[in-house]
Short mmCIF file of C-alpha atoms in Angstrom, two decimals:
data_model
loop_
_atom_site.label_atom_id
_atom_site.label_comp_id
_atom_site.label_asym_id
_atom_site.label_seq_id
_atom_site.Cartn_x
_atom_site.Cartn_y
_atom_site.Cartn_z
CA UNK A 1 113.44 13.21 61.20
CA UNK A 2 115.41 16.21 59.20
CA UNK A 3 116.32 19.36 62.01
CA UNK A 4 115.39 22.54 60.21
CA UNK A 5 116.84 25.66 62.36
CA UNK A 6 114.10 28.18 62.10
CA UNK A 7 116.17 31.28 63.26
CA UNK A 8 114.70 33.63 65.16
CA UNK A 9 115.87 37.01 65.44
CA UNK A 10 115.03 40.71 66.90
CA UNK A 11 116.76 44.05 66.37
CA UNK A 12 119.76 44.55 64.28
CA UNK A 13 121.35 47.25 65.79
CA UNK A 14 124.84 48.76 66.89
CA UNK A 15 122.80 51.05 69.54
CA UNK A 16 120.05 49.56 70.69
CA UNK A 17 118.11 50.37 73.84
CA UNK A 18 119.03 48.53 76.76
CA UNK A 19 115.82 46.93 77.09
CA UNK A 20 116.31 45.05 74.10
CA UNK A 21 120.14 44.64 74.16
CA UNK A 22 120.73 41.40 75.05
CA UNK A 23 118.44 39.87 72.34
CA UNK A 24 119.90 42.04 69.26
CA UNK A 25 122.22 41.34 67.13
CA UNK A 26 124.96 43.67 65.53
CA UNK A 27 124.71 44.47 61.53
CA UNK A 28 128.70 43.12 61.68
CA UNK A 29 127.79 39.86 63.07
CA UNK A 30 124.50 39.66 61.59
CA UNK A 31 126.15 39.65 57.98
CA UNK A 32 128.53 37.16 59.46
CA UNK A 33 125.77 35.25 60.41
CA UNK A 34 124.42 35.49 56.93
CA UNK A 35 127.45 34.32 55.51
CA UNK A 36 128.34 31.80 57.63
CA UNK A 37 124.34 29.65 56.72
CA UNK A 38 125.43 30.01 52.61
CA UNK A 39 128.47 28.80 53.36
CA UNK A 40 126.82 25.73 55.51
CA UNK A 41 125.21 24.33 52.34
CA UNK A 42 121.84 24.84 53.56
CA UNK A 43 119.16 26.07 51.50
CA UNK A 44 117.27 28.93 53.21
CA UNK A 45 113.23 28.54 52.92
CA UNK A 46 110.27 30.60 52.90
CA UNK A 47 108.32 29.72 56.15
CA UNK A 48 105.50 28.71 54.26
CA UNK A 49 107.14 26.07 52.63
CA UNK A 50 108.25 24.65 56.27
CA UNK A 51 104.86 24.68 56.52
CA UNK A 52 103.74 23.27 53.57
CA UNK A 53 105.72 20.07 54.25
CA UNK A 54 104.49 19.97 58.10
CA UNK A 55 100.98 20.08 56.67
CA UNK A 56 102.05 16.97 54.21
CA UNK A 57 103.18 18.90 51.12
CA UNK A 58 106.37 18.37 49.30
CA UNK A 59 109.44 17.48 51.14
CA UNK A 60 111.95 19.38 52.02
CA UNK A 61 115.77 19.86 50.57
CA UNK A 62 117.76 17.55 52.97
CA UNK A 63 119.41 20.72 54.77
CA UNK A 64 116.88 23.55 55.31
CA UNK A 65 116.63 26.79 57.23
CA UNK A 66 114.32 29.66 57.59
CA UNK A 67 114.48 32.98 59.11
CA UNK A 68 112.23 35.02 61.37
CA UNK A 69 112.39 38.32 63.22
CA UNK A 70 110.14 39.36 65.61
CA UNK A 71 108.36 42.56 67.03
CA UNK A 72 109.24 44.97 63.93
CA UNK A 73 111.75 47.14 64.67
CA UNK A 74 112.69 49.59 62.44
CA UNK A 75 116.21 48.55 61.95
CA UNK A 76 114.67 45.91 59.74
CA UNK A 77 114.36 47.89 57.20
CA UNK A 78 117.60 49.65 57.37
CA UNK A 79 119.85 46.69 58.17
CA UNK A 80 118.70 43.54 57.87
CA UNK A 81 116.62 43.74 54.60
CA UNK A 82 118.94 44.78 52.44
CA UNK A 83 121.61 42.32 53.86
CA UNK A 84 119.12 39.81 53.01
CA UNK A 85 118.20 41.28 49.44
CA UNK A 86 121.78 41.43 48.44
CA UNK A 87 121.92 37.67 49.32
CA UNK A 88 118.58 36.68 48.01
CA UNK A 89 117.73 35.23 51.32
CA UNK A 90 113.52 35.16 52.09
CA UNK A 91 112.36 35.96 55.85
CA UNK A 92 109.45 36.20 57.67
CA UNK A 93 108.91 39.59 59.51
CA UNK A 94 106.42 39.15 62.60
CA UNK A 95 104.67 42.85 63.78
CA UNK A 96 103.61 43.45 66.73
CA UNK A 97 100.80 45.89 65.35
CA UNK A 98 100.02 48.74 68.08
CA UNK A 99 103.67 48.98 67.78
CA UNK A 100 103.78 50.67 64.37
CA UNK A 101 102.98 53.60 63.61
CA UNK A 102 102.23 56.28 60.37
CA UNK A 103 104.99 58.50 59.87
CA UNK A 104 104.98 61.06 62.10
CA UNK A 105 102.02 60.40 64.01
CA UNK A 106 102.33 57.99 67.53
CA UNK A 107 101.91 54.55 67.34
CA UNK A 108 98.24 53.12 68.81
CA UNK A 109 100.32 51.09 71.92
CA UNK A 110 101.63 48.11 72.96
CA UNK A 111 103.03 46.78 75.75
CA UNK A 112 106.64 47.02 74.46
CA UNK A 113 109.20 49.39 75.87
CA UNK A 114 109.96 52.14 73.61
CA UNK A 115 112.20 51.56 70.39
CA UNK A 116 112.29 52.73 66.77
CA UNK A 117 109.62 51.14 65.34
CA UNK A 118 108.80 50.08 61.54
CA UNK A 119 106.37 52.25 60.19
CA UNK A 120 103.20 51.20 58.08
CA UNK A 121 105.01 53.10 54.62
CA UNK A 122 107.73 50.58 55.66
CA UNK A 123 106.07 47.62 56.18
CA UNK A 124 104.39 48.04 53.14
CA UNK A 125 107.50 48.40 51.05
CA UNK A 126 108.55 45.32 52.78
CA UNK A 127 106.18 43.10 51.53
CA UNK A 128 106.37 44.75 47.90
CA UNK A 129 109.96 43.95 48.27
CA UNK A 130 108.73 40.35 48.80
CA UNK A 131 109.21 39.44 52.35
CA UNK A 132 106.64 37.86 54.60
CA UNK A 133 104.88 39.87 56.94
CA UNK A 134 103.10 38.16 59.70
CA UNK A 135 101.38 38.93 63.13
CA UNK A 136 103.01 38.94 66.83
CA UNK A 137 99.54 40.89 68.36
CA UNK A 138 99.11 43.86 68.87
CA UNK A 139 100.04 44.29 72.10
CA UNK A 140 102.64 42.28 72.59
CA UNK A 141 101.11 40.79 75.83
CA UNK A 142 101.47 37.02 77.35
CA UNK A 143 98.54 35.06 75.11
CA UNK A 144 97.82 32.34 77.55
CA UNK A 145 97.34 34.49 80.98
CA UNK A 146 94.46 36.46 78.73
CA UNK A 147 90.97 35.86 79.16
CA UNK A 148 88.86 34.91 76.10
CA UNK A 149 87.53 38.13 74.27
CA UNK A 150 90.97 40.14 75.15
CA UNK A 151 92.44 37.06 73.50
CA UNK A 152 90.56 36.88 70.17
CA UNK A 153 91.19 40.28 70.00
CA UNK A 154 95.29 40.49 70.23
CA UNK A 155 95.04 37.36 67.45
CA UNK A 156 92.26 38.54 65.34
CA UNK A 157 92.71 42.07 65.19
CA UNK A 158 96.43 41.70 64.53
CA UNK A 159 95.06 39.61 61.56
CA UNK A 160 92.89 42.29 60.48
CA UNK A 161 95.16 45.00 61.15
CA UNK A 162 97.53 43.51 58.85
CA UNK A 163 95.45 42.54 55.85
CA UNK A 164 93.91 46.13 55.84
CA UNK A 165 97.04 47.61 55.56
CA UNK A 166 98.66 45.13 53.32
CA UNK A 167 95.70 44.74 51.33
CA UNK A 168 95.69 40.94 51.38
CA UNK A 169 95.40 37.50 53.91
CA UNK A 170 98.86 37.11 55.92
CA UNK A 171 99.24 33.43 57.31
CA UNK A 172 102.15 33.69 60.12
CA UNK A 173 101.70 34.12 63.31
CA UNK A 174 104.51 33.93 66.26
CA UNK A 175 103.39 33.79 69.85
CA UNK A 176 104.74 36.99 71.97
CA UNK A 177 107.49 35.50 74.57
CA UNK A 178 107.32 32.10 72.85
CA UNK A 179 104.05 31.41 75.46
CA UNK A 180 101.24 29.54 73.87
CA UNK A 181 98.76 26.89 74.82
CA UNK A 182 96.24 25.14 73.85
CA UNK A 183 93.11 27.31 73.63
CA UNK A 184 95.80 30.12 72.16
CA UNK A 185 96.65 27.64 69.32
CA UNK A 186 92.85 26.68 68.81
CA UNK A 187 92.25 30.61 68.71
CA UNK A 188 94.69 31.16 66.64
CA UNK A 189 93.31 28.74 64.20
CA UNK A 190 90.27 30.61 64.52
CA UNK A 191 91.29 33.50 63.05
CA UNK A 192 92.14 32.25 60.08
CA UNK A 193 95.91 31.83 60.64
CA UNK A 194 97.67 28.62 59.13
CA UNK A 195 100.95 28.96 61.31
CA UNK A 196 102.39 30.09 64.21
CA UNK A 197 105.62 30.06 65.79
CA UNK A 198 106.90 29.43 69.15
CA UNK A 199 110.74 29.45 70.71
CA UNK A 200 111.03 26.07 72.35
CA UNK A 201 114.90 27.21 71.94
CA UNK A 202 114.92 23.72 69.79
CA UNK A 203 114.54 22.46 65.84
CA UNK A 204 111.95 22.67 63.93
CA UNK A 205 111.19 19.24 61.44
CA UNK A 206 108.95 18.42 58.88
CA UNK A 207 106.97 16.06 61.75
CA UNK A 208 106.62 19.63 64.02
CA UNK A 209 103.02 21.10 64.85
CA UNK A 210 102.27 24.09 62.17
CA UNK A 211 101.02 26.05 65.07
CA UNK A 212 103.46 25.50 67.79
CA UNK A 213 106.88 25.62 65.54
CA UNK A 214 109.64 25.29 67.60
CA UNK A 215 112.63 28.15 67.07
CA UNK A 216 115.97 29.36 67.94
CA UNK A 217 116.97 32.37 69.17
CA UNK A 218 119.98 34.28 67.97
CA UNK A 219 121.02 36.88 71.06
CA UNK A 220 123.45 39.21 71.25
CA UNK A 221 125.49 36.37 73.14
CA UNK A 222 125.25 33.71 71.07
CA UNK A 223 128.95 32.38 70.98
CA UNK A 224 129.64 31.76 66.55
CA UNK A 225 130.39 28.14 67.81
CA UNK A 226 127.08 27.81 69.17
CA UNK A 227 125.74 29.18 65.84
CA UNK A 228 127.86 26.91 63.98
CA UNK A 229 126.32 24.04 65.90
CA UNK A 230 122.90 25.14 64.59
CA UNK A 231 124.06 25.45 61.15
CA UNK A 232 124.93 21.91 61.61
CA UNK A 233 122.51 20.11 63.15
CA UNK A 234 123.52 19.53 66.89
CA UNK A 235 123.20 21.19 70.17
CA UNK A 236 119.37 21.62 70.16
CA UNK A 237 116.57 19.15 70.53
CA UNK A 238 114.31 18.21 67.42
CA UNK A 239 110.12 18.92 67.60
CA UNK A 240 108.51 17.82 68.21
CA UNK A 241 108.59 16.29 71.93
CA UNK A 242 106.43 16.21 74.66
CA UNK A 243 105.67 19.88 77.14
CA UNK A 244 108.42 20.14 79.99
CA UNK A 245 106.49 20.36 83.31
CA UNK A 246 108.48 23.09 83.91
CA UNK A 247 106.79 24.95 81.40
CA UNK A 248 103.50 24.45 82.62
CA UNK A 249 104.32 25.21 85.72
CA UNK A 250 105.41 28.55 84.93
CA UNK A 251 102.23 29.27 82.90
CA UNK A 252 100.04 28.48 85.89
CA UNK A 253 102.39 30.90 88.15
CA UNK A 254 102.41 33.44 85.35
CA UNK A 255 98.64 32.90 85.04
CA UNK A 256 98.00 33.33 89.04
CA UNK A 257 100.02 36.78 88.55
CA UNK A 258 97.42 38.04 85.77
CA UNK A 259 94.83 37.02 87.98
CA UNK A 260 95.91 39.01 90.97
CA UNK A 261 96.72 42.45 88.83
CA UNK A 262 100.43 41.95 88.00
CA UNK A 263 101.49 43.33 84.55
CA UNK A 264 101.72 40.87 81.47
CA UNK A 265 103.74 41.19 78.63
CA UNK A 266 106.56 43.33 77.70
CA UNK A 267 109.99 42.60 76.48
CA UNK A 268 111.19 39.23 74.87
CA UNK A 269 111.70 36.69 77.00
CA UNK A 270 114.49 34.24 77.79
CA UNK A 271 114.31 31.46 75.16
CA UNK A 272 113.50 27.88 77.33
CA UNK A 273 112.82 24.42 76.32
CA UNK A 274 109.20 24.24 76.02
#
């Protein structure tokens, strides 16, 4: 089984708002970053090719990697794209839709904390610019506390959302907080998306589930050596393995909270083991 570290990242910022502080990542050390998986000798992918092989396509290079970036803040577009361009490094940008907004007009709302957002004019110069654009809702809540028609509508109207805008299909899809389960990945389907990425804070492999692909996430903490680990292979477990029972427990407690009128959704979440 090959380890593929399918990097997942969110702002890219030197001033970010605290809410999202502990899961960004400086431009400084983000370049660094970029630098340091060239120098590793592995060959950065296209998600969809990850995907491809899952699905029983062509193999893979011996050492691959992809990047993702969640939510769609607008520091994308000032910071990490063109660190990427210059590079020629692909990635896969996951929008939270009622996040984004026209210029100069308010966004239609999600369940994130406020933050300069990517606008549509932006997003759409992204994916000129060739870089993936996929769906992460578009509300940004906890999939698998929703009940069924709130459900199809965070996955299917992202979907739509998107392809109106873009003016054709998208594919990706990443699960908000890295929650998923079952009936989310069989809705998810659904809707017409071929992948979908989790956290699982592990590898990815070619032998990992298309629709539950496992990630790691880079945080404003992340120690270089741990990064350097990544890069080669070690310090992470491989997908895919079997769900901790510590993660279903804490979707039935999470669930039980929906249930009763607690808020869902929100901020990231802290990556675990799924």
């Amino acid at each position: 089984m090959t380890e593929v570290p399918v990097l997942l990242y969110h702002s890219i910022s030197d001033d970010p708002p605290s809410w999202i502080a502990p899961f960004t990542v400086t431009p400084r050390v983000f370049v660094e970053q970029l630098d340091r998986l060239i120098d590793s000798g592995r060959t950065v992918l296209p998600l969809r090719r990850l995907v491809a092989a899952q699905r029983g396509g062509h193999p893979l290079p011996e050492r691959a990697a992809v990047l993702t970036f969640d939510d769609g803040f607008a520091d994308f577009y000032w910071a990490a794209a063109p660190a990427l361009t210059a590079r020629e490094l692909p990635a896969t940008l996951f929008v939270t839709t009622g996040a984004v907004h026209p210029p100069g007009i308010e966004a239609e709302g999600s369940l994130l904390p406020y933050a300069p957002m990517l606008t549509w004019r932006q997003i759409t110069t992204l994916d000129a610019l060739g870089f993936e654009i996929g769906g992460h809702s578009r509300t940004h809540p906890q999939l698998d506390t929703l009940p069924g028609r709130r459900l199809c509508e965070e996955i299917a109207g992202c979907k739509r959302q998107l392809e109106e805008a873009l003016g054709h299909p998208v594919a990706a899809f990443a699960y908000p907080h890295g929650y998923l389960s079952a009936t989310v990945r069989r809705k998810v389907q659904k809707a017409g998306w071929s992948s979908a990425c989790a956290v699982a804070n592990a590898f990815s492999s070619p032998a990992d589930d298309p629709l539950r692909i496992a990630r790691l996430m880079v945080m404003a903490d992340t120690p270089a050596e741990r990064f350097q680990e990544w890069l080669d292979g070690v310090g992470a477990p491989v997908a895919p393995y079997p769900e901790h029972w510590r993660t279903r427990g804490w979707r039935a407690y999470r669930r039980l909270r929906a249930k009763i009128g607690r808020p869902v959704g929100g901020p990231p979440a802290e990556p675990t083991t799924a």
